[in-house]
Amino acid sequence: MFDLFGRKRRRRQTLRKQPFPPAWRTILEESVPHFNYLEPEDQNELQGHIQVFLDEKIFEGCGGLEITDEIRLTIAAYACLMLLHRDTDYYPKLVTILVYPSAFVAEKTQPGPGRLIIHGQETRVGESWDRGVVILAWDDVLASLETPTEGHNVIIHEFAHQIDQENGPGDGYPDLGDEELMANWPGIFQEEYDGLLDDLEEGRETFFEPYAAESPAEFFAIAVEYFFIIPQDFEEAHPELYDTLMQYFRQDPASYWNPWQEEAH
């Protein structure tokens, strides 16, 4: 068992050190807006993580979509952006990423009166399962990359769910691994979540979209989206929550992600 873990660790070290293909680098520069705003050392770290991720995860095209290097690298880049500066096991529950050309229909169940369970369907652009699967709609990915400052990125959203699901069913409380975070996280997140519920009930304008009130798991996923996509606005609106996520992710997107600047790194 220990030798198995050792082999995995050594293989990952080897993959991270391999030269990054120039053609892949070009795709990152042209297709992943965040990449060009990272410091060179963070770009190198991200490239190493991407090589491990692509080696370990399976991509499958659905609905006639052909998986290309652009699709694989774009998804891997945003999934791995959340791993920078952290000890990581590369989304250990995740096996397969299913990519549809556009929104897909998913089965939905919800409790009805008494013990009745209501079955139905709904259209979605992303899903994260705790049984090894992430599902994404590629046209929604592209739309979010064309308008990268509007607070939406389905890749980040679904992989935030994966992070949340690493230690059990998604509940907004990921594996924190830090005593200070473990002490502060429940109070800060519960206060922010309850505040959102109160604001919506009273009809007050909210920073977070209403869907974040669906559950603590959705609140966490949307907060992570906003943290990486509109960090300056997030930090101004909810500084304590922003600082908590900054401590967890060990990076400060507000300090580097500014697509309004004329030049990136």
Backbone as CSV, one residue per row, in Angstrom:
resi,resn,N_x,N_y,N_z,CA_x,CA_y,CA_z,C_x,C_y,C_z
1,MET,0.833,-1.206,0.000,0.000,0.000,0.000,0.865,1.252,0.000
2,PHE,1.855,1.284,0.929,2.720,2.459,0.996,3.540,2.614,-0.277
3,ASP,3.950,1.473,-0.874,4.709,1.543,-2.114,3.842,2.091,-3.241
4,LEU,2.537,1.748,-3.222,1.614,2.268,-4.227,1.533,3.785,-4.143
5,PHE,1.387,4.294,-2.909,1.344,5.742,-2.731,2.664,6.380,-3.144
6,GLY,3.763,5.689,-2.851,5.068,6.218,-3.218,5.242,6.298,-4.721
7,ARG,4.776,5.281,-5.432,4.867,5.294,-6.895,4.021,6.424,-7.480
8,LYS,2.841,6.617,-6.918,1.988,7.705,-7.411,2.662,9.046,-7.190
9,ARG,3.249,9.228,-6.018,3.921,10.496,-5.718,5.092,10.731,-6.659
10,ARG,5.889,9.692,-6.894,7.041,9.838,-7.785,6.595,10.093,-9.222
11,ARG,5.540,9.422,-9.647,5.039,9.641,-11.009,4.571,11.085,-11.170
12,ARG,3.876,11.596,-10.170,3.405,12.976,-10.239,4.572,13.957,-10.267
13,GLN,5.586,13.689,-9.488,6.767,14.558,-9.503,7.405,14.575,-10.888
14,THR,7.486,13.399,-11.506,8.063,13.309,-12.850,7.223,14.081,-13.859
15,LEU,5.911,13.932,-13.783,5.020,14.631,-14.714,5.126,16.142,-14.559
16,ARG,5.209,16.607,-13.317,5.288,18.055,-13.084,6.572,18.647,-13.643
17,LYS,7.632,17.833,-13.692,8.931,18.332,-14.149,9.119,18.210,-15.660
18,GLN,8.225,17.516,-16.328,8.379,17.354,-17.775,8.219,18.692,-18.490
19,PRO,8.953,18.881,-19.590,8.765,20.108,-20.382,7.313,20.233,-20.842
20,PHE,6.790,21.416,-20.734,5.405,21.653,-21.150,5.385,21.898,-22.653
21,PRO,4.586,21.154,-23.410,4.593,21.312,-24.873,4.285,22.747,-25.292
22,PRO,5.077,23.329,-26.164,4.827,24.708,-26.612,3.426,24.912,-27.179
23,ALA,2.903,23.919,-27.888,1.552,24.057,-28.449,0.512,24.163,-27.340
24,TRP,0.742,23.459,-26.232,-0.174,23.559,-25.096,-0.077,24.941,-24.457
25,ARG,1.144,25.438,-24.344,1.344,26.777,-23.776,0.587,27.825,-24.605
26,THR,0.635,27.691,-25.908,-0.079,28.629,-26.778,-1.581,28.580,-26.514
27,ILE,-2.117,27.387,-26.323,-3.546,27.259,-26.027,-3.888,27.951,-24.713
28,LEU,-3.054,27.780,-23.699,-3.305,28.456,-22.423,-3.304,29.966,-22.603
29,GLU,-2.336,30.468,-23.335,-2.230,31.916,-23.537,-3.421,32.468,-24.313
30,GLU,-3.948,31.677,-25.229,-5.026,32.168,-26.090,-6.418,31.849,-25.559
31,SER,-6.550,30.821,-24.726,-7.883,30.340,-24.350,-8.202,30.449,-22.865
32,VAL,-7.196,30.686,-22.034,-7.410,30.723,-20.580,-7.041,32.111,-20.079
33,PRO,-8.001,33.020,-19.951,-7.674,34.409,-19.601,-6.826,34.561,-18.350
34,HIS,-7.087,33.759,-17.320,-6.333,33.906,-16.075,-4.843,33.632,-16.248
35,PHE,-4.499,32.753,-17.182,-3.111,32.305,-17.287,-2.153,33.465,-17.486
36,ASN,-2.517,34.411,-18.321,-1.614,35.511,-18.657,-1.425,36.510,-17.523
37,TYR,-2.232,36.410,-16.483,-2.116,37.326,-15.347,-1.353,36.710,-14.179
38,LEU,-0.995,35.450,-14.291,-0.216,34.800,-13.244,1.254,35.179,-13.351
39,GLU,1.929,35.217,-12.205,3.374,35.388,-12.204,4.024,34.172,-12.869
40,PRO,5.220,34.341,-13.457,5.863,33.224,-14.161,5.995,31.955,-13.318
41,GLU,6.330,32.101,-12.034,6.480,30.897,-11.217,5.138,30.195,-11.012
42,ASP,4.049,30.971,-10.950,2.733,30.356,-10.825,2.291,29.726,-12.144
43,GLN,2.668,30.328,-13.252,2.393,29.701,-14.545,3.084,28.346,-14.632
44,ASN,4.331,28.281,-14.183,5.068,27.017,-14.225,4.426,25.979,-13.310
45,GLU,4.017,26.417,-12.113,3.359,25.478,-11.198,2.056,24.967,-11.803
46,LEU,1.298,25.873,-12.394,0.032,25.477,-13.012,0.267,24.476,-14.139
47,GLN,1.276,24.709,-14.962,1.574,23.785,-16.057,1.915,22.394,-15.524
48,GLY,2.657,22.339,-14.427,2.969,21.046,-13.834,1.723,20.330,-13.349
49,HIS,0.843,21.059,-12.675,-0.408,20.456,-12.210,-1.253,19.971,-13.386
50,ILE,-1.288,20.749,-14.447,-2.076,20.368,-15.621,-1.586,19.037,-16.185
51,GLN,-0.277,18.834,-16.221,0.254,17.591,-16.790,-0.143,16.385,-15.943
52,VAL,-0.181,16.561,-14.628,-0.652,15.471,-13.767,-2.142,15.229,-14.001
53,PHE,-2.906,16.308,-14.014,-4.358,16.212,-14.170,-4.722,15.498,-15.474
54,LEU,-4.084,15.891,-16.564,-4.401,15.280,-17.857,-3.980,13.817,-17.919
55,ASP,-2.951,13.462,-17.175,-2.513,12.070,-17.139,-3.488,11.188,-16.363
56,GLU,-4.152,11.758,-15.359,-4.944,10.946,-14.437,-6.444,10.963,-14.719
57,LYS,-6.935,11.963,-15.427,-8.380,12.084,-15.636,-8.754,11.715,-17.069
58,ILE,-9.952,11.186,-17.225,-10.472,10.776,-18.526,-11.466,11.827,-19.010
59,PHE,-11.310,12.252,-20.250,-12.251,13.181,-20.874,-13.080,12.421,-21.903
60,GLU,-14.390,12.622,-21.857,-15.274,11.988,-22.829,-16.199,13.038,-23.434
61,GLY,-16.250,13.076,-24.757,-17.188,13.950,-25.444,-18.557,13.298,-25.534
62,CYS,-19.601,14.076,-25.301,-20.971,13.569,-25.352,-21.767,14.380,-26.367
63,GLY,-22.863,13.816,-26.844,-23.705,14.541,-27.782,-23.011,14.908,-29.071
64,GLY,-22.038,14.082,-29.481,-21.331,14.328,-30.729,-20.128,15.242,-30.617
65,LEU,-19.808,15.704,-29.411,-18.662,16.607,-29.248,-17.352,15.828,-29.290
66,GLU,-16.404,16.303,-30.080,-15.068,15.707,-30.140,-14.152,16.433,-29.163
67,ILE,-13.487,15.688,-28.301,-12.587,16.284,-27.314,-11.297,16.719,-28.000
68,THR,-10.949,17.978,-27.839,-9.734,18.551,-28.429,-8.767,18.956,-27.326
69,ASP,-7.545,19.297,-27.718,-6.584,19.802,-26.738,-7.084,21.091,-26.091
70,GLU,-7.771,21.923,-26.850,-8.305,23.158,-26.263,-9.288,22.851,-25.137
71,ILE,-10.163,21.891,-25.352,-11.133,21.521,-24.322,-10.416,20.958,-23.104
72,ARG,-9.505,20.017,-23.311,-8.812,19.375,-22.197,-7.997,20.390,-21.406
73,LEU,-7.264,21.236,-22.100,-6.376,22.182,-21.424,-7.150,23.291,-20.721
74,THR,-8.223,23.760,-21.322,-9.010,24.813,-20.681,-9.622,24.314,-19.385
75,ILE,-10.221,23.141,-19.428,-10.830,22.575,-18.223,-9.764,22.272,-17.184
76,ALA,-8.670,21.656,-17.609,-7.595,21.331,-16.669,-7.010,22.579,-16.036
77,ALA,-6.854,23.640,-16.821,-6.245,24.867,-16.299,-7.080,25.470,-15.186
78,TYR,-8.385,25.568,-15.383,-9.216,26.169,-14.341,-9.394,25.237,-13.148
79,ALA,-9.430,23.933,-13.389,-9.469,23.003,-12.263,-8.202,23.119,-11.423
80,CYS,-7.066,23.255,-12.094,-5.782,23.295,-11.392,-5.438,24.674,-10.852
81,LEU,-6.078,25.723,-11.364,-5.872,27.053,-10.794,-6.189,27.051,-9.306
82,MET,-7.162,26.258,-8.906,-7.573,26.192,-7.502,-6.631,25.350,-6.649
83,LEU,-5.635,24.724,-7.285,-4.682,23.879,-6.556,-3.354,24.572,-6.294
84,LEU,-3.145,25.751,-6.863,-1.868,26.446,-6.691,-1.548,26.653,-5.217
85,HIS,-0.277,26.437,-4.877,0.270,26.735,-3.547,-0.274,25.809,-2.457
86,ARG,-0.995,24.771,-2.833,-1.604,23.897,-1.826,-1.126,22.465,-2.012
87,ASP,-1.060,21.726,-0.907,-0.880,20.285,-1.024,-2.145,19.723,-1.672
88,THR,-1.978,18.863,-2.646,-3.159,18.406,-3.375,-3.047,16.943,-3.757
89,ASP,-4.192,16.294,-3.804,-4.280,14.933,-4.318,-5.039,14.915,-5.643
90,TYR,-5.162,16.087,-6.275,-5.704,16.204,-7.632,-7.123,15.625,-7.754
91,TYR,-8.014,16.132,-6.935,-9.417,15.720,-7.002,-9.511,14.195,-6.956
92,PRO,-9.205,13.612,-5.816,-9.019,12.159,-5.739,-10.248,11.329,-6.091
93,LYS,-11.446,11.862,-5.901,-12.646,11.092,-6.243,-12.972,11.147,-7.734
94,LEU,-12.415,12.125,-8.418,-12.788,12.362,-9.815,-12.072,11.398,-10.755
95,VAL,-12.839,10.776,-11.635,-12.293,9.874,-12.647,-12.504,10.433,-14.053
96,THR,-13.723,10.908,-14.333,-14.110,11.238,-15.704,-14.755,12.612,-15.786
97,ILE,-14.400,13.365,-16.822,-15.061,14.625,-17.146,-15.839,14.418,-18.437
98,LEU,-17.151,14.551,-18.355,-18.020,14.448,-19.522,-18.294,15.852,-20.042
99,VAL,-18.107,16.063,-21.333,-18.285,17.391,-21.918,-19.327,17.315,-23.028
100,TYR,-20.396,18.072,-22.846,-21.452,18.182,-23.853,-21.235,19.441,-24.683
101,PRO,-21.733,19.478,-25.908,-21.586,20.702,-26.703,-22.385,21.865,-26.147
102,SER,-23.505,21.572,-25.464,-24.355,22.624,-24.902,-25.087,22.049,-23.695
103,ALA,-26.034,22.797,-23.171,-26.758,22.368,-21.978,-27.356,20.977,-22.176
104,PHE,-27.381,20.200,-21.103,-27.846,18.827,-21.154,-29.021,18.654,-20.193
105,VAL,-29.767,17.595,-20.386,-30.927,17.303,-19.543,-30.508,16.306,-18.473
106,ALA,-30.798,16.640,-17.221,-30.435,15.785,-16.097,-31.690,15.365,-15.341
107,GLU,-31.639,14.162,-14.798,-32.741,13.695,-13.964,-32.718,14.427,-12.626
108,LYS,-33.905,14.706,-12.098,-34.008,15.419,-10.833,-35.075,14.762,-9.974
109,THR,-34.773,14.578,-8.702,-35.763,14.082,-7.748,-35.880,15.067,-6.604
110,GLN,-37.079,15.194,-6.076,-37.289,16.065,-4.931,-38.440,15.522,-4.102
111,PRO,-38.406,15.765,-2.792,-39.478,15.251,-1.936,-40.801,15.952,-2.218
112,GLY,-41.870,15.168,-2.220,-43.207,15.717,-2.375,-43.998,15.552,-1.093
113,PRO,-45.307,15.641,-1.159,-46.139,15.483,0.043,-45.975,14.102,0.657
114,GLY,-45.958,14.060,1.972,-45.802,12.782,2.652,-44.486,12.131,2.314
115,ARG,-44.548,10.884,1.873,-43.332,10.157,1.487,-43.142,10.114,-0.026
116,LEU,-43.907,10.905,-0.713,-43.843,10.912,-2.169,-42.534,11.520,-2.660
117,ILE,-41.915,10.879,-3.637,-40.729,11.405,-4.305,-41.123,11.789,-5.725
118,ILE,-40.860,13.044,-6.085,-41.216,13.551,-7.401,-39.999,13.454,-8.317
119,HIS,-40.181,12.804,-9.452,-39.112,12.660,-10.431,-39.364,13.615,-11.594
120,GLY,-38.294,14.217,-12.087,-38.437,15.131,-13.205,-37.123,15.316,-13.926
121,GLN,-37.093,16.276,-14.818,-35.889,16.586,-15.573,-35.671,18.091,-15.583
122,GLU,-34.413,18.489,-15.695,-34.112,19.904,-15.854,-32.856,20.064,-16.703
123,THR,-32.757,21.213,-17.349,-31.608,21.511,-18.202,-30.503,22.137,-17.370
124,ARG,-29.280,21.652,-17.541,-28.150,22.137,-16.750,-26.943,22.388,-17.646
125,VAL,-26.014,23.205,-17.134,-24.755,23.446,-17.846,-23.569,22.818,-17.114
126,GLY,-23.815,22.245,-15.943,-22.741,21.599,-15.210,-23.284,20.767,-14.068
127,GLU,-22.542,19.734,-13.719,-22.862,18.888,-12.573,-21.567,18.352,-11.997
128,SER,-21.577,18.129,-10.691,-20.460,17.460,-10.027,-21.023,16.344,-9.168
129,TRP,-20.556,15.137,-9.398,-20.983,13.998,-8.602,-19.864,13.623,-7.635
130,ASP,-20.251,13.077,-6.487,-19.230,12.578,-5.567,-18.851,11.139,-5.902
131,ARG,-19.318,10.668,-7.058,-19.008,9.300,-7.502,-18.100,9.311,-8.724
132,GLY,-17.273,10.352,-8.866,-16.216,10.301,-9.867,-16.466,11.001,-11.173
133,VAL,-17.497,11.862,-11.254,-17.836,12.476,-12.539,-18.081,13.969,-12.382
134,VAL,-17.556,14.749,-13.334,-17.943,16.144,-13.540,-18.495,16.246,-14.952
135,ILE,-19.602,16.985,-15.105,-20.225,17.176,-16.414,-20.250,18.666,-16.722
136,LEU,-19.855,19.035,-17.936,-19.779,20.439,-18.330,-20.382,20.635,-19.715
137,ALA,-20.980,21.806,-19.932,-21.461,22.211,-21.256,-20.424,23.148,-21.864
138,TRP,-19.844,22.743,-22.984,-18.717,23.476,-23.550,-19.107,24.871,-24.017
139,ASP,-20.310,25.053,-24.552,-20.675,26.396,-25.000,-20.795,27.364,-23.828
140,ASP,-21.179,26.858,-22.656,-21.237,27.721,-21.479,-19.833,28.079,-21.007
141,VAL,-18.912,27.121,-21.109,-17.509,27.419,-20.791,-17.004,28.543,-21.685
142,LEU,-17.223,28.415,-22.979,-16.738,29.431,-23.919,-17.374,30.789,-23.656
143,ALA,-18.664,30.809,-23.347,-19.343,32.077,-23.082,-18.750,32.766,-21.863
144,SER,-18.427,31.991,-20.834,-17.855,32.593,-19.627,-16.447,33.116,-19.878
145,LEU,-15.703,32.484,-20.787,-14.352,32.944,-21.092,-14.365,34.187,-21.976
146,GLU,-15.419,34.350,-22.751,-15.544,35.556,-23.568,-15.918,36.773,-22.729
147,THR,-16.560,36.545,-21.593,-16.908,37.631,-20.660,-16.378,37.249,-19.282
148,PRO,-15.052,37.262,-19.108,-14.440,36.676,-17.913,-14.569,37.509,-16.649
149,THR,-15.312,38.600,-16.674,-15.430,39.443,-15.477,-16.860,39.507,-14.964
150,GLU,-17.713,38.586,-15.407,-19.116,38.640,-15.008,-19.454,37.698,-13.859
151,GLY,-18.456,37.053,-13.277,-18.704,36.256,-12.078,-19.148,34.836,-12.329
152,HIS,-19.115,34.381,-13.573,-19.572,33.023,-13.868,-18.474,32.234,-14.558
153,ASN,-18.206,31.045,-14.031,-17.280,30.113,-14.666,-17.683,28.718,-14.220
154,VAL,-18.330,27.974,-15.111,-18.891,26.687,-14.735,-17.805,25.684,-14.358
155,ILE,-16.604,25.822,-14.915,-15.520,24.906,-14.526,-15.176,25.118,-13.059
156,ILE,-14.926,26.358,-12.684,-14.599,26.648,-11.290,-15.737,26.213,-10.378
157,HIS,-16.965,26.478,-10.791,-18.122,26.128,-9.965,-18.176,24.626,-9.687
158,GLU,-18.081,23.822,-10.727,-18.213,22.374,-10.538,-17.005,21.776,-9.833
159,PHE,-15.821,22.322,-10.067,-14.657,21.791,-9.360,-14.601,22.286,-7.919
160,ALA,-15.251,23.403,-7.621,-15.431,23.790,-6.217,-16.298,22.756,-5.506
161,HIS,-17.328,22.265,-6.195,-18.123,21.172,-5.621,-17.250,19.943,-5.381
162,GLN,-16.345,19.628,-6.318,-15.457,18.486,-6.120,-14.603,18.665,-4.869
163,ILE,-14.082,19.868,-4.676,-13.296,20.147,-3.468,-14.152,19.925,-2.229
164,ASP,-15.381,20.417,-2.273,-16.307,20.278,-1.150,-16.650,18.819,-0.885
165,GLN,-16.678,18.006,-1.932,-17.089,16.611,-1.813,-15.949,15.665,-1.449
166,GLU,-14.740,16.177,-1.325,-13.611,15.296,-1.035,-13.746,14.628,0.329
167,ASN,-14.379,15.308,1.285,-14.486,14.744,2.636,-15.903,14.290,2.955
168,GLY,-16.718,14.056,1.918,-18.085,13.585,2.134,-19.047,14.317,1.225
169,PRO,-20.348,14.151,1.460,-21.331,14.872,0.640,-21.111,16.375,0.729
170,GLY,-21.289,17.078,-0.379,-21.053,18.514,-0.386,-21.940,19.240,0.605
171,ASP,-21.303,20.014,1.490,-22.059,20.738,2.509,-21.493,22.125,2.784
172,GLY,-20.549,22.567,1.942,-19.943,23.871,2.167,-18.797,23.862,3.154
173,TYR,-18.421,22.667,3.626,-17.324,22.549,4.587,-16.276,21.585,4.037
174,PRO,-15.381,22.058,3.193,-14.357,21.179,2.618,-13.340,20.760,3.674
175,ASP,-12.459,19.874,3.288,-11.364,19.462,4.168,-10.427,20.651,4.338
176,LEU,-10.431,21.251,5.517,-9.720,22.516,5.721,-8.246,22.319,6.034
177,GLY,-7.916,21.311,6.835,-6.523,20.991,7.096,-5.728,22.068,7.797
178,ASP,-6.397,22.972,8.479,-5.715,24.076,9.148,-6.517,24.421,10.398
179,GLU,-5.851,24.454,11.557,-6.574,24.650,12.811,-7.283,25.995,12.866
180,GLU,-6.629,27.043,12.379,-7.261,28.362,12.403,-8.484,28.390,11.497
181,LEU,-8.350,27.812,10.306,-9.499,27.753,9.406,-10.618,26.913,10.002
182,MET,-10.269,25.794,10.616,-11.281,24.931,11.212,-12.037,25.655,12.316
183,ALA,-11.343,26.540,13.018,-11.994,27.291,14.093,-12.881,28.403,13.553
184,ASN,-12.452,29.041,12.465,-13.158,30.231,11.975,-14.195,29.946,10.894
185,TRP,-13.968,28.905,10.105,-14.803,28.654,8.932,-16.296,28.520,9.256
186,PRO,-16.688,27.670,10.216,-18.132,27.484,10.442,-18.853,28.784,10.766
187,GLY,-18.279,29.596,11.649,-18.941,30.838,12.024,-19.044,31.816,10.876
188,ILE,-17.946,31.992,10.139,-17.931,32.965,9.043,-18.876,32.537,7.926
189,PHE,-18.783,31.272,7.510,-19.631,30.830,6.404,-21.103,30.793,6.794
190,GLN,-21.395,30.351,8.008,-22.801,30.304,8.411,-23.385,31.699,8.517
191,GLU,-22.614,32.636,9.044,-23.086,34.017,9.151,-23.342,34.615,7.768
192,GLU,-22.434,34.375,6.834,-22.604,34.913,5.488,-23.791,34.257,4.778
193,TYR,-23.933,32.966,4.958,-25.044,32.250,4.322,-26.382,32.694,4.905
194,ASP,-26.454,32.782,6.222,-27.686,33.246,6.863,-28.006,34.678,6.454
195,GLY,-26.972,35.503,6.313,-27.188,36.877,5.880,-27.784,36.942,4.488
196,LEU,-27.322,36.055,3.599,-27.879,35.999,2.249,-29.351,35.601,2.294
197,LEU,-29.672,34.589,3.097,-31.065,34.159,3.216,-31.946,35.292,3.727
198,ASP,-31.464,36.005,4.742,-32.233,37.122,5.307,-32.441,38.225,4.270
199,ASP,-31.376,38.559,3.543,-31.480,39.629,2.543,-32.493,39.271,1.458
200,LEU,-32.460,38.032,1.011,-33.406,37.616,-0.024,-34.835,37.616,0.502
201,GLU,-35.006,37.172,1.733,-36.346,37.144,2.316,-36.917,38.549,2.460
202,GLU,-36.046,39.512,2.771,-36.490,40.895,2.956,-36.492,41.693,1.657
203,GLY,-36.095,41.052,0.555,-36.111,41.732,-0.728,-34.971,42.707,-0.934
204,ARG,-33.894,42.541,-0.157,-32.752,43.440,-0.304,-31.835,42.941,-1.423
205,GLU,-31.141,43.888,-2.046,-30.182,43.539,-3.094,-29.014,42.781,-2.476
206,THR,-28.535,41.755,-3.173,-27.449,40.928,-2.658,-26.279,40.910,-3.630
207,PHE,-25.093,40.722,-3.076,-23.905,40.578,-3.918,-23.917,39.227,-4.623
208,PHE,-24.246,38.176,-3.871,-24.289,36.835,-4.449,-25.617,36.613,-5.162
209,GLU,-25.570,35.870,-6.249,-26.792,35.570,-6.979,-27.727,34.732,-6.102
210,PRO,-29.033,34.823,-6.312,-29.989,34.118,-5.449,-29.768,32.610,-5.371
211,TYR,-29.254,32.001,-6.442,-29.060,30.551,-6.424,-28.084,30.121,-5.332
212,ALA,-27.239,31.036,-4.871,-26.309,30.699,-3.792,-27.043,30.339,-2.508
213,ALA,-28.304,30.751,-2.388,-29.090,30.434,-1.192,-29.700,29.039,-1.252
214,GLU,-29.508,28.328,-2.363,-30.103,27.009,-2.531,-29.659,26.042,-1.442
215,SER,-28.390,26.119,-1.056,-27.831,25.227,-0.038,-26.444,25.735,0.328
216,PRO,-25.901,25.317,1.486,-24.520,25.698,1.804,-23.528,25.249,0.735
217,ALA,-23.785,24.110,0.094,-22.883,23.631,-0.960,-22.881,24.578,-2.153
218,GLU,-24.058,25.065,-2.550,-24.116,26.012,-3.666,-23.533,27.363,-3.269
219,PHE,-23.734,27.750,-2.025,-23.140,29.005,-1.560,-21.620,28.939,-1.656
220,PHE,-21.047,27.810,-1.233,-19.597,27.645,-1.316,-19.128,27.696,-2.764
221,ALA,-19.792,26.967,-3.656,-19.355,26.907,-5.055,-19.431,28.275,-5.720
222,ILE,-20.495,29.018,-5.453,-20.629,30.345,-6.059,-19.645,31.319,-5.433
223,ALA,-19.411,31.199,-4.135,-18.406,32.057,-3.497,-17.029,31.822,-4.109
224,VAL,-16.694,30.567,-4.398,-15.402,30.260,-5.018,-15.348,30.832,-6.438
225,GLU,-16.437,30.715,-7.182,-16.504,31.350,-8.510,-16.190,32.836,-8.417
226,TYR,-16.893,33.524,-7.531,-16.711,34.968,-7.398,-15.298,35.301,-6.932
227,PHE,-14.747,34.458,-6.064,-13.398,34.672,-5.533,-12.380,34.734,-6.664
228,PHE,-12.526,33.852,-7.649,-11.561,33.810,-8.748,-11.932,34.716,-9.919
229,ILE,-13.204,35.028,-10.102,-13.631,35.746,-11.301,-13.833,37.239,-11.057
230,ILE,-14.419,37.608,-9.927,-14.608,39.040,-9.619,-14.054,39.328,-8.216
231,PRO,-12.767,39.075,-8.015,-12.204,39.148,-6.664,-12.227,40.538,-6.050
232,GLN,-11.988,41.576,-6.838,-11.981,42.921,-6.262,-13.361,43.284,-5.716
233,ASP,-14.396,42.995,-6.476,-15.758,43.264,-6.014,-16.087,42.429,-4.778
234,PHE,-15.669,41.182,-4.798,-15.908,40.278,-3.668,-15.234,40.825,-2.413
235,GLU,-13.973,41.182,-2.537,-13.226,41.668,-1.378,-13.869,42.916,-0.792
236,GLU,-14.383,43.783,-1.649,-15.027,45.006,-1.171,-16.368,44.714,-0.498
237,ALA,-17.127,43.772,-1.055,-18.469,43.494,-0.543,-18.464,42.602,0.690
238,HIS,-17.563,41.623,0.726,-17.536,40.649,1.824,-16.082,40.378,2.219
239,PRO,-15.419,41.347,2.839,-13.977,41.217,3.094,-13.610,40.040,3.989
240,GLU,-14.418,39.743,4.992,-14.067,38.645,5.903,-14.166,37.300,5.196
241,LEU,-15.203,37.120,4.402,-15.343,35.874,3.653,-14.245,35.757,2.600
242,TYR,-13.920,36.858,1.945,-12.838,36.842,0.956,-11.525,36.435,1.618
243,ASP,-11.226,37.020,2.768,-9.979,36.686,3.463,-9.943,35.217,3.862
244,THR,-11.088,34.665,4.240,-11.149,33.257,4.615,-10.842,32.360,3.420
245,LEU,-11.411,32.678,2.271,-11.108,31.903,1.066,-9.665,32.109,0.619
246,MET,-9.150,33.303,0.808,-7.754,33.565,0.467,-6.830,32.702,1.332
247,GLN,-7.174,32.548,2.594,-6.379,31.702,3.480,-6.485,30.234,3.051
248,TYR,-7.665,29.812,2.646,-7.852,28.419,2.237,-7.112,28.117,0.933
249,PHE,-7.286,28.976,-0.072,-6.683,28.721,-1.379,-5.234,29.195,-1.485
250,ARG,-4.772,29.913,-0.492,-3.379,30.378,-0.441,-3.006,31.221,-1.657
251,GLN,-3.936,32.005,-2.094,-3.670,32.967,-3.167,-4.673,34.107,-3.068
252,ASP,-4.323,35.205,-3.695,-5.127,36.423,-3.635,-5.435,36.879,-5.059
253,PRO,-6.501,36.370,-5.664,-6.802,36.754,-7.046,-6.966,38.252,-7.247
254,ALA,-7.393,38.967,-6.219,-7.557,40.420,-6.359,-6.236,41.108,-6.654
255,SER,-5.126,40.453,-6.308,-3.815,41.067,-6.514,-3.264,40.825,-7.915
256,TYR,-3.835,39.853,-8.644,-3.273,39.575,-9.971,-4.317,39.551,-11.087
257,TRP,-5.555,39.212,-10.774,-6.556,39.059,-11.833,-7.266,40.386,-12.045
258,ASN,-6.799,41.130,-13.029,-7.377,42.430,-13.346,-7.404,42.593,-14.859
259,PRO,-8.389,41.982,-15.513,-8.422,42.028,-16.979,-8.715,43.404,-17.551
260,TRP,-8.972,44.380,-16.682,-9.154,45.746,-17.176,-7.811,46.402,-17.487
261,GLN,-6.734,45.810,-16.956,-5.415,46.343,-17.266,-5.089,46.100,-18.734
262,GLU,-4.292,46.976,-19.302,-3.941,46.827,-20.716,-2.944,45.704,-20.932
263,GLU,-2.103,45.440,-19.933,-1.069,44.431,-20.121,-1.116,43.445,-18.975
264,ALA,-0.912,42.189,-19.300,-0.780,41.143,-18.307,0.684,40.776,-18.200
265,HIS,0.969,39.861,-17.287,2.355,39.406,-17.135,2.804,38.684,-18.399
